[in-house]
PDB file of C-alpha atoms in Angstrom:
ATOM      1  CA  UNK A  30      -8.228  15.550   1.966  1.00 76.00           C
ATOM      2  CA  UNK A  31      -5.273  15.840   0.051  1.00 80.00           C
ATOM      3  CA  UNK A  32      -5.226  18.888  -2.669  1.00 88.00           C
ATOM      4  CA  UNK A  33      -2.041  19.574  -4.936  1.00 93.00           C
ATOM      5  CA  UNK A  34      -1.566  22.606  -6.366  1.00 95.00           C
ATOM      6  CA  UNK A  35       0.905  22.832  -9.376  1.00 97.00           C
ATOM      7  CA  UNK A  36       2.756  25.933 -11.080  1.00 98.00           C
ATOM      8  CA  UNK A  37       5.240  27.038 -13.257  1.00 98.00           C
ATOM      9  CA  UNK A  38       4.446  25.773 -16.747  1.00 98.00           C
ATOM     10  CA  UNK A  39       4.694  27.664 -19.551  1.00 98.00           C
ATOM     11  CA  UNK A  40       5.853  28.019 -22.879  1.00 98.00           C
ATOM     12  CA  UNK A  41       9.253  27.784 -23.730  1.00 98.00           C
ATOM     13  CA  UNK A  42      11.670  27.056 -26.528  1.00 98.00           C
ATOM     14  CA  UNK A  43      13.331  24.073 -27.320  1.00 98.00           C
ATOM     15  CA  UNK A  44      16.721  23.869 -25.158  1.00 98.00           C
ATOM     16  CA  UNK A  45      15.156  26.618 -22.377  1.00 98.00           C
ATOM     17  CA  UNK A  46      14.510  25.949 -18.688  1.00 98.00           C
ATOM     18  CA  UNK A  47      11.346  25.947 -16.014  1.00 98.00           C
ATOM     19  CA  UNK A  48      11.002  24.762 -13.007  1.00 98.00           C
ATOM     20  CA  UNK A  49       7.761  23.655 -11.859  1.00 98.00           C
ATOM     21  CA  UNK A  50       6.588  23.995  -8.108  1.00 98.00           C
ATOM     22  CA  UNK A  51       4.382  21.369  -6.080  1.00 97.00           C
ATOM     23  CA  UNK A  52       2.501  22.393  -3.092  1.00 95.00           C
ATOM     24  CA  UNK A  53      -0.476  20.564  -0.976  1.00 89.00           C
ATOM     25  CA  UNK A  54      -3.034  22.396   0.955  1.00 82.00           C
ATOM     26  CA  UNK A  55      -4.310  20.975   4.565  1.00 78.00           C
ATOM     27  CA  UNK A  56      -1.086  18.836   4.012  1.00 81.00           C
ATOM     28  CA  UNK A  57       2.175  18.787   4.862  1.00 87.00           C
ATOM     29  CA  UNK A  58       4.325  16.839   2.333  1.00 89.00           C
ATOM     30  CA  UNK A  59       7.575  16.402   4.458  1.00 88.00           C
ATOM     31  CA  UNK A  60       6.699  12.687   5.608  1.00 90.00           C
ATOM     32  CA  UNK A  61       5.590  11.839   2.116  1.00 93.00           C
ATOM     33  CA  UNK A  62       7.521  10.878  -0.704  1.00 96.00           C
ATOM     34  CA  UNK A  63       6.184  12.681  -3.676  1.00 96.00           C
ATOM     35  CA  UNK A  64       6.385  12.375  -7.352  1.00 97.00           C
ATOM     36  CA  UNK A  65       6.133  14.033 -10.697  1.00 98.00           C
ATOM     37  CA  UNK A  66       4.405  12.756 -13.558  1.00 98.00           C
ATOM     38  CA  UNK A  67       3.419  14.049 -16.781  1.00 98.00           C
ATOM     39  CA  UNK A  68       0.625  13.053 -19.162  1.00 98.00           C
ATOM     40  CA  UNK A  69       0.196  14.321 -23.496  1.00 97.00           C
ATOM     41  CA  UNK A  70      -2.049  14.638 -25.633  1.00 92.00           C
ATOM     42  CA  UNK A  71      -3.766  10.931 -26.532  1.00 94.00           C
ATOM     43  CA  UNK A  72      -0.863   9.420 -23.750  1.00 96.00           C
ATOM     44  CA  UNK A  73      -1.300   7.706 -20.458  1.00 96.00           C
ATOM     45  CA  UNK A  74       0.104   9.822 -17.655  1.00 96.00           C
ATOM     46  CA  UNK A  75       3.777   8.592 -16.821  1.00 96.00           C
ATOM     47  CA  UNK A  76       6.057   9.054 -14.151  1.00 97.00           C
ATOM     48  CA  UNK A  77       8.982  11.263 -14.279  1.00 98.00           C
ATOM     49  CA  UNK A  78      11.091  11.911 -11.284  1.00 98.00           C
ATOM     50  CA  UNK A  79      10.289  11.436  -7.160  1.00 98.00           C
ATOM     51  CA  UNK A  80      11.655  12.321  -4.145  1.00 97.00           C
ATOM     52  CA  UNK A  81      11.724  10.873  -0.867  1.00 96.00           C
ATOM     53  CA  UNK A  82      11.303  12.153   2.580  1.00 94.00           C
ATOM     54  CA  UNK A  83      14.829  12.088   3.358  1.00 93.00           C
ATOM     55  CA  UNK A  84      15.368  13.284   0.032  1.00 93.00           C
ATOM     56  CA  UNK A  85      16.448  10.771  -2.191  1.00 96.00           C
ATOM     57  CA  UNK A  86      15.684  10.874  -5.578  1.00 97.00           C
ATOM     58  CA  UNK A  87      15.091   8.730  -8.748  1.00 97.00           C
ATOM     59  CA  UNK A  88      14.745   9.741 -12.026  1.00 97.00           C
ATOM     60  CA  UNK A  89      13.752   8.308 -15.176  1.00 96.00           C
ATOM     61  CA  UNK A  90      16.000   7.495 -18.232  1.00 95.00           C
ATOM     62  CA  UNK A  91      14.122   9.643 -20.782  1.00 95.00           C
ATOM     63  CA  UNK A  92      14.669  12.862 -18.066  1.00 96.00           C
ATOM     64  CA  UNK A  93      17.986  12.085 -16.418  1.00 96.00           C
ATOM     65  CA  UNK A  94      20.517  14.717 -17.056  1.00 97.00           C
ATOM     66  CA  UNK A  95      18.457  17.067 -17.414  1.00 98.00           C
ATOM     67  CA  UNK A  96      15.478  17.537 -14.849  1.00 98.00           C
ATOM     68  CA  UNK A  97      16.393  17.945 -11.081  1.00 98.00           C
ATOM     69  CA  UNK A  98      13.967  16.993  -8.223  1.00 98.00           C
ATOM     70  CA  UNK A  99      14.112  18.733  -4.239  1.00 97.00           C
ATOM     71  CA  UNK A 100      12.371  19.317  -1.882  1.00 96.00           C
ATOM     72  CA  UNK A 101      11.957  22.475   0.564  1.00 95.00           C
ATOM     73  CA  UNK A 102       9.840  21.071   3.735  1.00 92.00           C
ATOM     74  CA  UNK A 103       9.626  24.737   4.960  1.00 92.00           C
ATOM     75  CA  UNK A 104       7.719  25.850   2.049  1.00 93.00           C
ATOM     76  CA  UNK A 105       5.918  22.868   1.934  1.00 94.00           C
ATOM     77  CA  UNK A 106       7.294  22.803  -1.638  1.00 96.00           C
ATOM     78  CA  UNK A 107       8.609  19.893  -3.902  1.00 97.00           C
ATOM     79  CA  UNK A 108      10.287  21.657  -6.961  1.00 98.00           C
ATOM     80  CA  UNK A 109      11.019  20.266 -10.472  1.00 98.00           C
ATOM     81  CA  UNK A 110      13.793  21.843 -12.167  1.00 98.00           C
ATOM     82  CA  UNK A 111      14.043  20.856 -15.822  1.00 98.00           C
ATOM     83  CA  UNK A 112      16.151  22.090 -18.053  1.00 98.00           C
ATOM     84  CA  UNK A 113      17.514  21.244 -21.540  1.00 98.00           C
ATOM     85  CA  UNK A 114      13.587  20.769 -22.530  1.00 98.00           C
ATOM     86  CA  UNK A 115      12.454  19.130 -25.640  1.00 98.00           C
ATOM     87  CA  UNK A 116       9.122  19.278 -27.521  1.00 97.00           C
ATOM     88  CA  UNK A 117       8.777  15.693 -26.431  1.00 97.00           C
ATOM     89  CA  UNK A 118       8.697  17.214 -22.592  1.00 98.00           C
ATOM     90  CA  UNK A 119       5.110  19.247 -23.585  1.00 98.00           C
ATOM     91  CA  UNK A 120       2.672  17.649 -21.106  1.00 98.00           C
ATOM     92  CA  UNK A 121       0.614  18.667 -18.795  1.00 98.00           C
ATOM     93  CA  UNK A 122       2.791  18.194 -15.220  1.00 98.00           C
ATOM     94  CA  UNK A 123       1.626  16.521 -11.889  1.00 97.00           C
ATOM     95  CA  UNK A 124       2.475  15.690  -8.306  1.00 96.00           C
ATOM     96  CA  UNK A 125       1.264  13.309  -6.150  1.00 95.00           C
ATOM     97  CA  UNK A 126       1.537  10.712  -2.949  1.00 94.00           C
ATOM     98  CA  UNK A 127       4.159   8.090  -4.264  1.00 96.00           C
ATOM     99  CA  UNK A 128       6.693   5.270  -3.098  1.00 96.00           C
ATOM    100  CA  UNK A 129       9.550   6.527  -4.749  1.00 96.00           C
ATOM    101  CA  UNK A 130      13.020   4.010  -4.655  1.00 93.00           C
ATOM    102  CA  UNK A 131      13.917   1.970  -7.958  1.00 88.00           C
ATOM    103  CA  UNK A 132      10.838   3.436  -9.659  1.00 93.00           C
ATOM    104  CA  UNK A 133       7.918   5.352  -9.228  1.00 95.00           C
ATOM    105  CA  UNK A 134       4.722   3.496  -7.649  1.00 95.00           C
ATOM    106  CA  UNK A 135       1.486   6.106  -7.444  1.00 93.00           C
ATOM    107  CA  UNK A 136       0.015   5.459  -4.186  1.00 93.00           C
ATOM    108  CA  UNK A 137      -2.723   8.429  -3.962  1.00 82.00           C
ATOM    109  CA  UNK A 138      -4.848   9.526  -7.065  1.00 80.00           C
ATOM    110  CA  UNK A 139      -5.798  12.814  -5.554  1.00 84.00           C
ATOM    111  CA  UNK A 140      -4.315  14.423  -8.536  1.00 90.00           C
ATOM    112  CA  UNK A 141      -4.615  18.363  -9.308  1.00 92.00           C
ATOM    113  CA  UNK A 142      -5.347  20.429 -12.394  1.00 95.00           C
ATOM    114  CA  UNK A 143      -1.482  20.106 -13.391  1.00 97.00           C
ATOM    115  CA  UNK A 144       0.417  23.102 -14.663  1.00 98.00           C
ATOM    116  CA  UNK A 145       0.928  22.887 -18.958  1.00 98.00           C
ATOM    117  CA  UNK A 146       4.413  22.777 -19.794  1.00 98.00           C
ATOM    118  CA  UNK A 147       4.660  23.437 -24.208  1.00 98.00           C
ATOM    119  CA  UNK A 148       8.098  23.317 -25.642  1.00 98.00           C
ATOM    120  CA  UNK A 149       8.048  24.748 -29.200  1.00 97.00           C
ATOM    121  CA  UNK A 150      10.031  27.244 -31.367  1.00 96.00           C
TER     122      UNK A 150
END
């Protein structure tokens, strides 16, 4: 059974950097494409940026320019680099199974706890 394991929220000010880390236990994500989503307070959860196995990437409008997706298939790893954050960025953070190519399509709901990600001064 698939089991994400997210890290590397925090809280940071507006304009400051994190990079969140996705990992899977009993699962290797290399022959999966895999994508971030993000979900606040009284929102539905929305996606934000995937990566494919060959490592393409898409990202959407309201991140581009300023949140990277990759990929290390030796740590088992997919990381989320995001940078330039906004208080509009605090969400709780996700990864999961996806199609990933002009958009985002969730394809396994075996989501995780998340990791928090707060952007305030």
């Amino acid at each position: 059974q698939v089991h994400f394991v997210e890290s590397g929220g925090g809280l940071v000010q507006p304009g400051g950097s994190l990079r969140l880390s996705c990992t899977a236990s009993g699962f290797t994500l290399d022959s999966h494409h895999i994508g971030w989503f993000r979900q606040a307070p009284g929102n539905e959860r929305e996606g934000v940026s995937c990566i494919t196995d060959n490592g393409s990437t898409y990202v959407t409008n309201f991140v581009k320019g300023r949140f990277t997706i990759s990929r290390d298939n030796v740590r088992n790893t997919v990381y989320l680099q995001m940078n330039s954050l906004k208080p509009e960025d605090t969400a709780v953070y996700y990864c999961a199974i996806v199609t990933c190519g002009f958009g985002i399509r969730l394809e396994n709901t075996a989501w995780g706890q998340g990791t928090q990600v707060t952007v305030s001064s």
